[in-house]
Coordinates of C-alpha atoms and ligand atoms in Angstrom, one line a residue:
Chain S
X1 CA 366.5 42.0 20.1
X2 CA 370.3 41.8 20.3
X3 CA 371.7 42.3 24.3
X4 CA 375.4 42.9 25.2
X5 CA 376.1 41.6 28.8
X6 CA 379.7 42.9 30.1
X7 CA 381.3 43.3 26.8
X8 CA 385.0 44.2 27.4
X9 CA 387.9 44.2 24.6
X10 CA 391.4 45.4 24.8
X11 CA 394.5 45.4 22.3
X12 CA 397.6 44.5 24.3
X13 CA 397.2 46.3 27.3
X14 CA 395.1 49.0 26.0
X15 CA 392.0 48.5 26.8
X16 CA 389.4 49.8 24.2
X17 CA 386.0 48.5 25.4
X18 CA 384.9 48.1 29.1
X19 CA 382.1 46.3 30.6
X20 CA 379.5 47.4 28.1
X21 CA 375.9 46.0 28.2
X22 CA 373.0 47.2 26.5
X23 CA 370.1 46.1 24.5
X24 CA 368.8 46.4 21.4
X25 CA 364.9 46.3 20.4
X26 CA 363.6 45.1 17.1
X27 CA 361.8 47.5 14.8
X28 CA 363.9 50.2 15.8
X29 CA 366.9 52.0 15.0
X30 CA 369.2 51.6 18.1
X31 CA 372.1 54.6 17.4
X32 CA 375.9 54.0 19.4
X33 CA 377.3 57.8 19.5
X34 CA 381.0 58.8 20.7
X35 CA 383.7 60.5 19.7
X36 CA 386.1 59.8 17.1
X37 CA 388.6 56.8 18.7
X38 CA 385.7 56.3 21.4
X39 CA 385.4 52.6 20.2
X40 CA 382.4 52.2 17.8
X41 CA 383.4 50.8 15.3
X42 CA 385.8 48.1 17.7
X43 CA 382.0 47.7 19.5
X44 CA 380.5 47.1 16.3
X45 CA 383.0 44.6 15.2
X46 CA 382.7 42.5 18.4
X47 CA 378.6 42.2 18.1
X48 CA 379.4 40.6 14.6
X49 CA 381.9 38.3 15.5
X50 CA 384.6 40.4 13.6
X51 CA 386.7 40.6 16.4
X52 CA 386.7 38.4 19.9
X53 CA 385.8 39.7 22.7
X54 CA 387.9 39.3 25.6
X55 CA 384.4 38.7 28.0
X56 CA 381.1 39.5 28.1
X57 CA 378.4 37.8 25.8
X58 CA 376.4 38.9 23.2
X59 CA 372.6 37.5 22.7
X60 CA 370.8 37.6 19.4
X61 CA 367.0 36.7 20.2
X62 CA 368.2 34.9 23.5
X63 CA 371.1 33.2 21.4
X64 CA 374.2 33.4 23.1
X65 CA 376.6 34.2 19.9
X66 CA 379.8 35.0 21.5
X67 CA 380.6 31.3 23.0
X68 CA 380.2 29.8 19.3
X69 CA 382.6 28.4 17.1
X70 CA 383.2 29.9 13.4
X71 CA 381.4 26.8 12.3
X72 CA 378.4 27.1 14.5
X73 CA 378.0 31.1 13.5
X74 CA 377.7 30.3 9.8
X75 CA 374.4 29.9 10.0
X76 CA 373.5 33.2 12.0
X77 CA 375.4 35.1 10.1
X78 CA 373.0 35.2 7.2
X79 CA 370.3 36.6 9.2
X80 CA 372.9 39.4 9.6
X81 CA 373.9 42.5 7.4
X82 CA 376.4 44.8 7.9
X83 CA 377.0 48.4 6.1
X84 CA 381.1 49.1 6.4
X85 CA 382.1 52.6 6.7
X86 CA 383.6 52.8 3.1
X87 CA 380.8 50.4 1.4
X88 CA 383.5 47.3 1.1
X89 CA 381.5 46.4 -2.4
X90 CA 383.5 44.4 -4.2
X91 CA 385.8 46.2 -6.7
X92 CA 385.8 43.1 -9.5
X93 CA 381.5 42.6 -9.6
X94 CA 379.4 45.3 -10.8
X95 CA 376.2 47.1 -8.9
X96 CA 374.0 44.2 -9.4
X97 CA 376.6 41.0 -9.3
X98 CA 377.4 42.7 -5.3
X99 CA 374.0 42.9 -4.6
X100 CA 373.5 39.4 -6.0
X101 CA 376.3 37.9 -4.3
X102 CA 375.1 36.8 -1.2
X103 CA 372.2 34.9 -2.7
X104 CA 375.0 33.1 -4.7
X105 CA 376.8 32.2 -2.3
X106 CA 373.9 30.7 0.2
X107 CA 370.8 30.2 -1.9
X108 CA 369.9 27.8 -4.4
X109 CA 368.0 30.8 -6.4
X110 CA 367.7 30.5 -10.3
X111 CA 370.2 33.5 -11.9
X112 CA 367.1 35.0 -13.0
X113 CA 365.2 35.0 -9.2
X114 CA 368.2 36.2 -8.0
X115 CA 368.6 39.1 -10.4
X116 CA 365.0 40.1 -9.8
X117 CA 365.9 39.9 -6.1
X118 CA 368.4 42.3 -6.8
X119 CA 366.8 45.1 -8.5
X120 CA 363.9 44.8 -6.1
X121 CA 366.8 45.4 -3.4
X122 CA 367.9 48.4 -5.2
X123 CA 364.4 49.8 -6.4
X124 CA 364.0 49.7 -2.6
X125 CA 367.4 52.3 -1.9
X126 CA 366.1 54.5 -4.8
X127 CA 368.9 53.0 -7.3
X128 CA 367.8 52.4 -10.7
X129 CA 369.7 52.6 -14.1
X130 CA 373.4 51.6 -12.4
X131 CA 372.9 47.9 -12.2
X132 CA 375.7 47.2 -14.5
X133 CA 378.4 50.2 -13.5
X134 CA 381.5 48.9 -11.4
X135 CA 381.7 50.4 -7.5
X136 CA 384.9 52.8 -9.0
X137 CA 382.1 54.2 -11.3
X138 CA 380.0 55.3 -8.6
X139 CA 379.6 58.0 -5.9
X140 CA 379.9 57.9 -2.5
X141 CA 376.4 58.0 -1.8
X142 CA 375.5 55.2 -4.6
X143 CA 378.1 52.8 -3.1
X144 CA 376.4 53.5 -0.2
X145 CA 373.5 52.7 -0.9
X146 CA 374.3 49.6 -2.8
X147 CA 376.1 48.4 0.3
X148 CA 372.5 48.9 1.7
X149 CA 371.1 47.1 -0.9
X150 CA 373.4 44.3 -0.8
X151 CA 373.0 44.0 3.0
X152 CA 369.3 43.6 2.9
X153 CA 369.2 41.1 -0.2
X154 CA 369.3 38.2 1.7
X155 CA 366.3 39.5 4.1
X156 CA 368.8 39.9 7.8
X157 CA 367.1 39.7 10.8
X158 CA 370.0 42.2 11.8
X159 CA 371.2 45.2 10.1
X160 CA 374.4 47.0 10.9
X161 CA 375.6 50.5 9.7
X162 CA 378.9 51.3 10.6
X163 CA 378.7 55.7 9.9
X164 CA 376.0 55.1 7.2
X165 CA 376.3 58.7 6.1
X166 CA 379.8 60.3 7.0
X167 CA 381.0 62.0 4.1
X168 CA 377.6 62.5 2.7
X169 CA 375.9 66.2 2.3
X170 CA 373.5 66.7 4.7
X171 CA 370.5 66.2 2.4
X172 CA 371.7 62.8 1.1
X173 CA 372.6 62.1 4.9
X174 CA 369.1 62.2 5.4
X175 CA 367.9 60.2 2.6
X176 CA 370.2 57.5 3.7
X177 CA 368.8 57.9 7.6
X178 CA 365.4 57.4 6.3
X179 CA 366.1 55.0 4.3
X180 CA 367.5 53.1 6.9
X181 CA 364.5 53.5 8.9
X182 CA 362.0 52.5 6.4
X183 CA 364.1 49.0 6.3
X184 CA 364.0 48.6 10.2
X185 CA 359.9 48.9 10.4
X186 CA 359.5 47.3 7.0
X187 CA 361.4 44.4 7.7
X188 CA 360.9 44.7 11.6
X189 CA 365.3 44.4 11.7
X190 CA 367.2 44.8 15.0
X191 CA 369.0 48.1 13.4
X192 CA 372.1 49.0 15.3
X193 CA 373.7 52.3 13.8
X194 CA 377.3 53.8 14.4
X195 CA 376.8 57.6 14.0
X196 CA 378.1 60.8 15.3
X197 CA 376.2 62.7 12.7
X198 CA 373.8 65.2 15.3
X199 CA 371.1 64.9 12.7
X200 CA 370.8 61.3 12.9
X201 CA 370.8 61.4 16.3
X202 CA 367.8 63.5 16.7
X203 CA 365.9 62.4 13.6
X204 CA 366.6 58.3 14.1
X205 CA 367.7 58.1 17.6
X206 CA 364.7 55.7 19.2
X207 CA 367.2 54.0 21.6
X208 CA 371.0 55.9 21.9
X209 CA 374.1 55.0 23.7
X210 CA 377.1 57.5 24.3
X211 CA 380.3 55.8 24.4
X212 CA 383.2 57.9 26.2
X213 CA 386.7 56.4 26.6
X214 CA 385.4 52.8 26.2
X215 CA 382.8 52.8 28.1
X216 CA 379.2 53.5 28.0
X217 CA 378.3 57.3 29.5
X218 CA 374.5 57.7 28.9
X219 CA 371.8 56.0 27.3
X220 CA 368.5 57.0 26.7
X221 CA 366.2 58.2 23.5
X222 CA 366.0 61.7 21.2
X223 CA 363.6 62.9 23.2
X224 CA 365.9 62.9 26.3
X225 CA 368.9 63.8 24.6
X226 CA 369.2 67.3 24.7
X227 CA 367.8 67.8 28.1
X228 CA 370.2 65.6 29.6
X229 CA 372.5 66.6 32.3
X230 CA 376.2 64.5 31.4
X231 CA 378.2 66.9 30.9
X232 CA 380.6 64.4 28.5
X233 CA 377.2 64.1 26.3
X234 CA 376.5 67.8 26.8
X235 CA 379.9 68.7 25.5
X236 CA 380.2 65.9 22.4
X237 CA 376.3 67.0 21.5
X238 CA 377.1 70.4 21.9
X239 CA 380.6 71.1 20.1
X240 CA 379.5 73.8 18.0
X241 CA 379.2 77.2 19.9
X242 CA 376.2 78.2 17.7
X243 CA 373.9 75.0 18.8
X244 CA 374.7 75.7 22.0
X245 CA 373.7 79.7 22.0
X246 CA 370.7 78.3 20.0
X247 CA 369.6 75.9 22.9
X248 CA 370.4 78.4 25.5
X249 CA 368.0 81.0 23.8
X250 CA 365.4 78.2 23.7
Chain A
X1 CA 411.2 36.9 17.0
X2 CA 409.5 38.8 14.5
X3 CA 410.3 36.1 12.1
X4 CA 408.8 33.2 13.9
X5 CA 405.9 35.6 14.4
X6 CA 405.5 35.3 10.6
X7 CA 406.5 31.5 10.3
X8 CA 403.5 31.0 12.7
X9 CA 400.5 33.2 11.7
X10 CA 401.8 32.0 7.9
X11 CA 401.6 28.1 9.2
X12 CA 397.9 29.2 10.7
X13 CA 396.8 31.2 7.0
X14 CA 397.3 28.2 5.2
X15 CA 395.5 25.8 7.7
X16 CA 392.6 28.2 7.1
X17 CA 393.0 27.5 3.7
X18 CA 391.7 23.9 3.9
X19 CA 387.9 24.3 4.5
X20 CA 384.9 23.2 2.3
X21 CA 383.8 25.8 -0.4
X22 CA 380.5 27.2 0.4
X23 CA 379.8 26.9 -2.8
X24 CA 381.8 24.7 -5.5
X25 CA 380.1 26.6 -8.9
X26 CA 381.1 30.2 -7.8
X27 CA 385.1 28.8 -6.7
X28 CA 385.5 27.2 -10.2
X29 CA 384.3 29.7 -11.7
X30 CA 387.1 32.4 -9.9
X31 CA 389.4 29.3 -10.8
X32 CA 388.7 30.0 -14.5
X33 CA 389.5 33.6 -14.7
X34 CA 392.0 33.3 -12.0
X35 CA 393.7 30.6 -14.8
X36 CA 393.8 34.1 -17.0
X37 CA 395.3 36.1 -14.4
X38 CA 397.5 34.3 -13.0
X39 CA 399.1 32.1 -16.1
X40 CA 398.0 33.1 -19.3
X41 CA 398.8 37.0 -19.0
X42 CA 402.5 36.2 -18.3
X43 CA 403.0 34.6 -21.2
X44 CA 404.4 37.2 -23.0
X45 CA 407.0 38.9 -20.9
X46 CA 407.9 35.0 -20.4
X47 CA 408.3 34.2 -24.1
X48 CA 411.0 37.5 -24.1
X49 CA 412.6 36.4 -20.7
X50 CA 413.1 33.1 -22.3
X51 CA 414.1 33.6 -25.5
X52 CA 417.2 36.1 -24.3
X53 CA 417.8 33.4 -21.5
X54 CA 418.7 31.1 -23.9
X55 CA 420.6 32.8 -26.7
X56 CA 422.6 34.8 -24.1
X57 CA 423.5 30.6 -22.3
X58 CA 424.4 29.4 -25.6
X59 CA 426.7 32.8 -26.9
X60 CA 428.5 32.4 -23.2
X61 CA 428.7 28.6 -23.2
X62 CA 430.4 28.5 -26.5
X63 CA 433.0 31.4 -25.2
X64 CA 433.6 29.5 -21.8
X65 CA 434.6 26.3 -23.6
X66 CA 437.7 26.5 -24.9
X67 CA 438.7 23.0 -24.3
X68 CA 439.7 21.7 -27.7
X69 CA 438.9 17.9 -26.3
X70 CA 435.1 18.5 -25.6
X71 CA 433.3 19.1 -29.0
X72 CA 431.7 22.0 -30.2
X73 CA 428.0 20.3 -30.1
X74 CA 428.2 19.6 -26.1
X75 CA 427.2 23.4 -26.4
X76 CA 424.2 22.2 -27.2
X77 CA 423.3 20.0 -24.4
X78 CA 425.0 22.5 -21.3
X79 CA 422.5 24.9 -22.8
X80 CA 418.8 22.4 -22.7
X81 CA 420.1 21.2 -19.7
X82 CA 420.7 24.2 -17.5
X83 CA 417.7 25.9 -19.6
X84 CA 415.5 22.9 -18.3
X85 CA 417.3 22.0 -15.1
X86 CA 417.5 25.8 -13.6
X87 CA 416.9 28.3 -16.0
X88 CA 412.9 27.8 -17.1
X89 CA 411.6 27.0 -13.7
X90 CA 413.5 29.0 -11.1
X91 CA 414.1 32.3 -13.2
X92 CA 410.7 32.1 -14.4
X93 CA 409.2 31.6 -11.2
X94 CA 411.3 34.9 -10.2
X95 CA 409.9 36.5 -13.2
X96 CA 406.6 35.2 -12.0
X97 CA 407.0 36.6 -8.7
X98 CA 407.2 39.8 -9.5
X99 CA 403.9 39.6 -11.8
X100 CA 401.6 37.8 -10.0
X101 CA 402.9 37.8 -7.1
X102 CA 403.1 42.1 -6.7
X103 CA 399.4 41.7 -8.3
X104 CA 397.9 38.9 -5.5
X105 CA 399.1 40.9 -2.8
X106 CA 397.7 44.2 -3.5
X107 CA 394.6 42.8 -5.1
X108 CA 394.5 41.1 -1.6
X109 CA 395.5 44.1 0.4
X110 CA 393.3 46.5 -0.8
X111 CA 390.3 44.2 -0.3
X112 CA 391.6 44.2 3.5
X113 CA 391.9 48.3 3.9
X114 CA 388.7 48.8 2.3
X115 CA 386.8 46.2 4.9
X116 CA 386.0 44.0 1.7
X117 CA 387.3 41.0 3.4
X118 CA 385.2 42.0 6.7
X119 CA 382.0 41.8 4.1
X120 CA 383.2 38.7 3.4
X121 CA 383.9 37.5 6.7
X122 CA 380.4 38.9 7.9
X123 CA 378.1 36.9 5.4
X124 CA 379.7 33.4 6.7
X125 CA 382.4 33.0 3.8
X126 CA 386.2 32.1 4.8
X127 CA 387.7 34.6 3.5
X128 CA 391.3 33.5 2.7
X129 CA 389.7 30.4 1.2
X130 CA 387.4 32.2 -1.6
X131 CA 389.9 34.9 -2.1
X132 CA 392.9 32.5 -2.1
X133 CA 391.9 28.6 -3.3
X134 CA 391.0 29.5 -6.7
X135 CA 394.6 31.8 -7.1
X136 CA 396.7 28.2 -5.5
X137 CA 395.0 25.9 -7.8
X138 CA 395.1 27.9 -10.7
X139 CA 398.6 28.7 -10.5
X140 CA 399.9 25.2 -9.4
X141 CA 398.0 23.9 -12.4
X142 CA 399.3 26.5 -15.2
X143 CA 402.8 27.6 -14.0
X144 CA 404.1 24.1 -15.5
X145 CA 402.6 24.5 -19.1
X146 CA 404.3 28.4 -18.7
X147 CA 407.8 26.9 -17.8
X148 CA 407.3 23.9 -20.3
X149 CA 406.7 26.6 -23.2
X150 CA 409.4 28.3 -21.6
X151 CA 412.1 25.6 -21.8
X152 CA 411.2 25.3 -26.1
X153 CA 411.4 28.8 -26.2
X154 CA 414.6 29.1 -24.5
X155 CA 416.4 26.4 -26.6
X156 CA 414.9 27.8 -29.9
X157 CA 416.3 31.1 -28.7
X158 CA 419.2 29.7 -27.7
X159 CA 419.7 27.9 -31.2
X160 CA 418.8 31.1 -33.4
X161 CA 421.2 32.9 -31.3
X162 CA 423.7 30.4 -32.2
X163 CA 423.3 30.2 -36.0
X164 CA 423.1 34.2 -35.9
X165 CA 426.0 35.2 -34.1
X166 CA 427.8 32.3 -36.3
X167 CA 429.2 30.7 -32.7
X168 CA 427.2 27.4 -33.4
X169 CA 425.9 26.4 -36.4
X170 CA 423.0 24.9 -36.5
X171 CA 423.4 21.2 -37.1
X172 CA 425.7 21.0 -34.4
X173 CA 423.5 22.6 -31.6
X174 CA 421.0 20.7 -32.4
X175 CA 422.8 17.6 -32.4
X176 CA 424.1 18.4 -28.9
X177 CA 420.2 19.3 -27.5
X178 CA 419.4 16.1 -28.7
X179 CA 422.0 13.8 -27.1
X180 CA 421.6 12.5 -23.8
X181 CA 418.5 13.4 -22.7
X182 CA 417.4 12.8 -19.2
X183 CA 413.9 13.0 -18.7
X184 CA 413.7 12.8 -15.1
X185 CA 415.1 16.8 -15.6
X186 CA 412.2 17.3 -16.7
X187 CA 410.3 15.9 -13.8
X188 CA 412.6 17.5 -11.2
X189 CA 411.7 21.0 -13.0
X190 CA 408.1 20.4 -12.9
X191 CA 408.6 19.4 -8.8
X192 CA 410.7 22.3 -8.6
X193 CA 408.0 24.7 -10.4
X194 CA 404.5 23.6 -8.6
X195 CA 407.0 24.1 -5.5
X196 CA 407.5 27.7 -6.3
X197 CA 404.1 28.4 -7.7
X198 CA 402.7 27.5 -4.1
X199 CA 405.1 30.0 -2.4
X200 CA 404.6 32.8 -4.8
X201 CA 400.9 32.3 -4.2
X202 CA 400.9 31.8 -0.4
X203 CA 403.2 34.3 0.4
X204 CA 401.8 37.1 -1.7
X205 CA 398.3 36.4 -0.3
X206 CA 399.6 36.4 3.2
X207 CA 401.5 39.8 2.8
X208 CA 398.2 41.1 1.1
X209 CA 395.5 39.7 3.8
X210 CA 397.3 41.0 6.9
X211 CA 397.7 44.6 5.7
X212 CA 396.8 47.2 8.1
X213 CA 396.5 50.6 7.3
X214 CA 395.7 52.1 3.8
X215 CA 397.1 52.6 0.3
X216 CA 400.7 52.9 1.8
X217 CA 400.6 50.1 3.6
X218 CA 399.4 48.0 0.4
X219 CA 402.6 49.0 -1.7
X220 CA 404.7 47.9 1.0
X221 CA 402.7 44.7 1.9
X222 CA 403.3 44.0 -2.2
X223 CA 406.7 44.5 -2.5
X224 CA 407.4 42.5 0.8
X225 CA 405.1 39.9 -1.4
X226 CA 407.7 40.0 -4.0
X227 CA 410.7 40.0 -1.9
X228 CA 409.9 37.6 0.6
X229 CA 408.9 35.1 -2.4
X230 CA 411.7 35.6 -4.6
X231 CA 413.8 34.4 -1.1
X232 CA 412.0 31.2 -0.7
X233 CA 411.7 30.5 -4.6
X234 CA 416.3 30.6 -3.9
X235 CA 415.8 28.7 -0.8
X236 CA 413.8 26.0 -1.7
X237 CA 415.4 25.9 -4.9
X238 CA 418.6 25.1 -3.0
X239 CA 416.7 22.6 -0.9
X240 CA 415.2 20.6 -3.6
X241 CA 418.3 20.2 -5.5
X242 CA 420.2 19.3 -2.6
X243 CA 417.0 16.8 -1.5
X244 CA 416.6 15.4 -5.1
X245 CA 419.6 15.8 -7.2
X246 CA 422.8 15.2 -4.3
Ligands
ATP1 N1 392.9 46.3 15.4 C1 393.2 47.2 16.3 N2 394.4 47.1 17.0 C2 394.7 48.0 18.0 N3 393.9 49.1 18.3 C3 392.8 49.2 17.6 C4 392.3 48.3 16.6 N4 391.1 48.7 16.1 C5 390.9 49.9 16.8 N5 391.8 50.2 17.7 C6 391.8 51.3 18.7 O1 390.5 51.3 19.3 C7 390.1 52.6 19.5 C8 388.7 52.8 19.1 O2 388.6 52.7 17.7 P1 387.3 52.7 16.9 O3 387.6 52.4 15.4 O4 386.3 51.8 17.5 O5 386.8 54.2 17.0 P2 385.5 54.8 16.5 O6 384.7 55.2 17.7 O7 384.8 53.9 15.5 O8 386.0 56.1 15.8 P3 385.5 56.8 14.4 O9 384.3 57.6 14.7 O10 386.7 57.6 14.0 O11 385.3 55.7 13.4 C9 391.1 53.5 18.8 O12 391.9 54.1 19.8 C10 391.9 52.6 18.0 O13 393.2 53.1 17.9
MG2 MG1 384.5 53.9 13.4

C-alpha cells in the first residue's frame, strides 16, 4: 500500500504538482492517466525519491519515505522497481548482465544463483534465447521487457512503470499490460502504472487517477470510467470522434 | 553568476563522489576496463603526438640558437627539458582531453538522457560515484606511465629528427640530454599530470551527468567537456608552475 498525503512540486515558480493524495492497494495495478505535460512522470519521480518534493509525504506500508535521508532510503529502495519510459538498460552489459545487476550490486548470490535468477526473471516476461545480445540489439518491446525483468529480479515490494507500452503495437501493448498484471497478483506488488494508453485503462485499471494541469481530477475504477460525468476525463478518454459516436450508439 | 553556478554544483558533484562503494568487487572490476579506456587506448595517437613534439623542439631549437658562445649539445638539454618540464604532461593532457575527455562526457550524458542514471539512482547506487570513481582512479593512476612513455618518446623523436635532418648529430644531442639532469622535473611533471588527469575527469563527468535534453544536448555537453578542461589543464598549469617552480 503506498499513500500520497498533499504531494505538491514546482520548478521555479511553475508549479507542476499540487496537493495530490491518493492511495495505492497491493495486488493491484493502480493506473495515473493525464495528458501529455499533465505531470506523470514528475509524480512518479517524486513517489521514488527521484525528485524532492516540495511537501506532502509519501507512505510506503505506513513508512513515511519522504522525510528520509539518501542514506536511510537505501534500504527501501530494494524493495522498489521502477520501469523508465525508454527501458534505461544499461548500454555496456548485455540482456542477462542488466538483469543480473541488481543482485550484484546488493546480494551476496553465487554468479551461478544469480544467473539462474535471471533467466527465471526473463522466462517469466516470455524472453528466451537473447540473454547474451546487447540492449542496441534489441527491439523496443524486448528492452522493455528486460527492463521488466530486471525490475522484478530482486523480488520489489513495489513496481513502477513509467508508459510501459507507448510505442508498442497494440497487440504487444497488451502482452506487456498483462504481463504486468500477472507480476502484481503473483508477487502481491503495490503496481503503480503511468499510462495514457485507453486500452490499459480499461483492461488494467483496478484503481485510476486522472491528473489535469497538476492536479488530481477524478479517481475511481474501469468500471466507472466511462460512465463518469468530468467533463476533463470525458474529453481526454474521449479524444477520438469515433469512440465517442461508438459510446453514444451504446 | 552562471559561472559560480557551475563552481558550486561542480564543488557539490565531487563531494558526492566521496561515499563507500556498495560493492568493492564490481568498482574494481569497472577500474580494470576503465584502466583500458581511459589510458591504454591513447597510447597510440600519444606515441605520434610525441614523437613530432620532439623532433619539431629539437629542428627549432637548433635554428633559434645562433649564439656561437653556447655549444651546439645544450640543444640537447633545452629539448628533455621543455619535453619533460611542459611538453609531455601539459600537451598531452590537452591531447588527453580531447580523447577521454569528449568520450566520459557523452558516455556520461547519454546514460543521463536515456534515464540510465535514474535506474541507477532508483536501486540505491550513487550514481556519480559508480559511474565516476572507477574513471578518477583509473586515470590518476595511468596518465603518469602515458606522459612518462611520452617524455622517451619525445626525446628519441627529437634525437632521430636531429641526426636526420643533419642539424644535430647524434653524439652531441645525446650528450646535451644527458647533462644536467634535474630530477625533481620529473616529479613536478608527474604533480602537474595527476593534477590534470583529475580535471579532465571531473569536469568531463560533470558536463556529461548534468545533461538535460537528448542527443543534441549530449554533443554539446561533450565539447563543453573538452573546452572547459583544456582551460583548467592552462590554468592550473600556470598555477602550479608559479606555486612550485617561482
Ligand atoms: N526537471 C524539470 N524541470 C522543469 N520542468 C519540468 C521538469 N520535469 C518536468 N517538467 C515539467 O513538468 C510538466 C509535467 O511533466 P511530466 O514529464 O510529468 O509530464 P507527463 O505527464 O509525464 O507527460 P508525458 O505523458 O508526455 O510523459 C511539464 O510541463 C514539464 O515541462
Ligand atoms: Mg511522462
Amino acid at each position: 500500500m503506498i499513500e500520497l498525503k498533499n504531494i505538491s512540486k514546482s520548478f521555479g515558480s511553475k508549479a507542476i504538482l499540487e496537493n495530490i493524495s491518493a492511495g495505492f492497494e497491493k495486488g493491484k495495478t493502480n493506473l495515473v492517466i493525464g495528458g501529455s505535460g499533465s505531470g506523470k512522470t514528475v509524480l512518479m519521480k517524486c513517489m521514488v525519491g527521484l525528485l524532492e518534493v516540495n511537501s506532502g509525504e509519501v507512505f510506503f506500508d505506513g513508512r513515511n519515505f519522504s522525510s528520509l535521508s539518501f542514506k536511510e532510503r537505501k534500504p527501501f529502495r530494494q524493495e522498489i522497481g521502477m520501469v523508465f519510459q525508454g527501458g534505461a538498460l544499461f548500454d555496456s552489459l548485455n540482456v542477462e548482465r542488466n538483469v543480473m545487476f541488481p543482485l550484484s550490486m546488493f546480494t551476496d548470490m553465487t554468479d551461478a544463483e544469480k544467473r539462474d535468477r535471471a533467466n527465471d526473471c526473463l522466462k517469466r516476461v516470455n524472453l528466451i534465447n537473447v540473454t547474451k545480445l546487447f540492449p542496441s540489439e534489441l527491439s523496443g518491446g524486448m528492452k522493455k521487457r528486460v527492463a521488466i525483468a530486471r525490475a522484478i529480479s530482486p523480488t520489489p515490494k513495489y513496481l513502477f512503470f513509467d508508459e510501459p507500452n507507448s510505442g508498442l503495437d497494440p497487440q504487444t501493448a497488451i502482452l506487456i499490460d498483462n504481463l504486468i498484471k500477472e507480476i502484481t497478483e503473483e508477487y502481491q506488488t503495490t503496481t503503480v502504472i503511468n499510462t495514457h494508453d485507453m486500452n490499459s485503462v480499461l483492461e488494467i485499471g483496478d484503481k485510476i487517477i486522472f491528473l489535469h494541469e497538476g492536479k488530481k481530477w477524478w479517481e475511481g475504477s474501469n468500471r466507472e470510467i466511462t460512465a463518469s460525468n468530468n467533463n476533463e476525463l470525458k474529453n481526454f478518454i474521449f479524444a477520438s470522434k469515433i469512440l465517442r459516436e461508438l459510446m453514444e450508439k451504446n | 553568476m552562471n559561472y559560480f553556478f557551475h563552481l558550486g554544483r561542480y564543488w557539490q558533484f565531487l563531494r558526492l563522489l566521496i561515499n563507500k562503494p556498495e560493492k568493492f568487487s564490481i568498482y574494481l572490476k569497472l577500474f580494470f576496463r576503465e584502466m583500458d579506456a581511459v589510458g591504454f587506448s591513447s597510447l597510440g595517437i600519444v606515441a605520434i603526438t610525441s614523437i613530432f613534439m620532439g623532433a619539431v623542439i629539437t629542428i627549432q631549437t637548433v635554428y633559434n640558437l645562433v649564439n656561437p658562445l653556447v655549444p651546439l649539445w645544450a640543444v640537447g638539454v633545452v629539448t628533455r627539458d621543455s619535453i619533460i618540464i611542459e611538453f609531455s604532461p601539459t600537451m598531452i593532457s590537452l591531447v588527453l582531453a580531447g580523447k577521454v575527455g569528449s568520450s566520459i562526457a557523452s558516455e556520461i550524458g547519454t546514460m543521463r538522457v536515456t534515464e540510465q542514471i535514474d535506474a541507477l539512482e532508483i536501486m540505491g547506487i550513487n550514481s556519480s560515484g559508480y559511474l565516476v570513481l572507477p574513471k578518477l582512479f583509473a586515470a590518476v593512476l595511468i596518465f603518469p606511465f602515458i606522459v612518462i612513455i611520452s617524455m622517451f618518446l619525445g626525446i628519441a623523436g627529437g634525437w632521430v629528427a636531429g641526426d636526420l635532418s643533419g642539424v644535430i648529430s647524434s653524439a652531441e644531442f645525446i650528450r646535451g640530454a644527458q647533462d644536467s639532469f634535474v630530477p625533481f622535473n620529473v616529479t613536478f611533471a608527474m604533480i602537474k599530470t595527476v593534477t590534470f588527469g583529475f580535471l579532465i575527469v571531473t569536469i568531463s563527468a560533470y558536463q556529461g551527468f548534468y545533461t538535460t535534453g537528448g542527443a543534441l544536448e549530449v554533443g554539446q555537453s561533450s565539447t563543453k567537456a573538452v573546452v572547459f578542461s583544456s582551460i583548467m589543464i592552462l590554468v592550473f598549469d600556470y598555477i602550479l608552475t608559479q606555486l612550485i617552480l617561482a
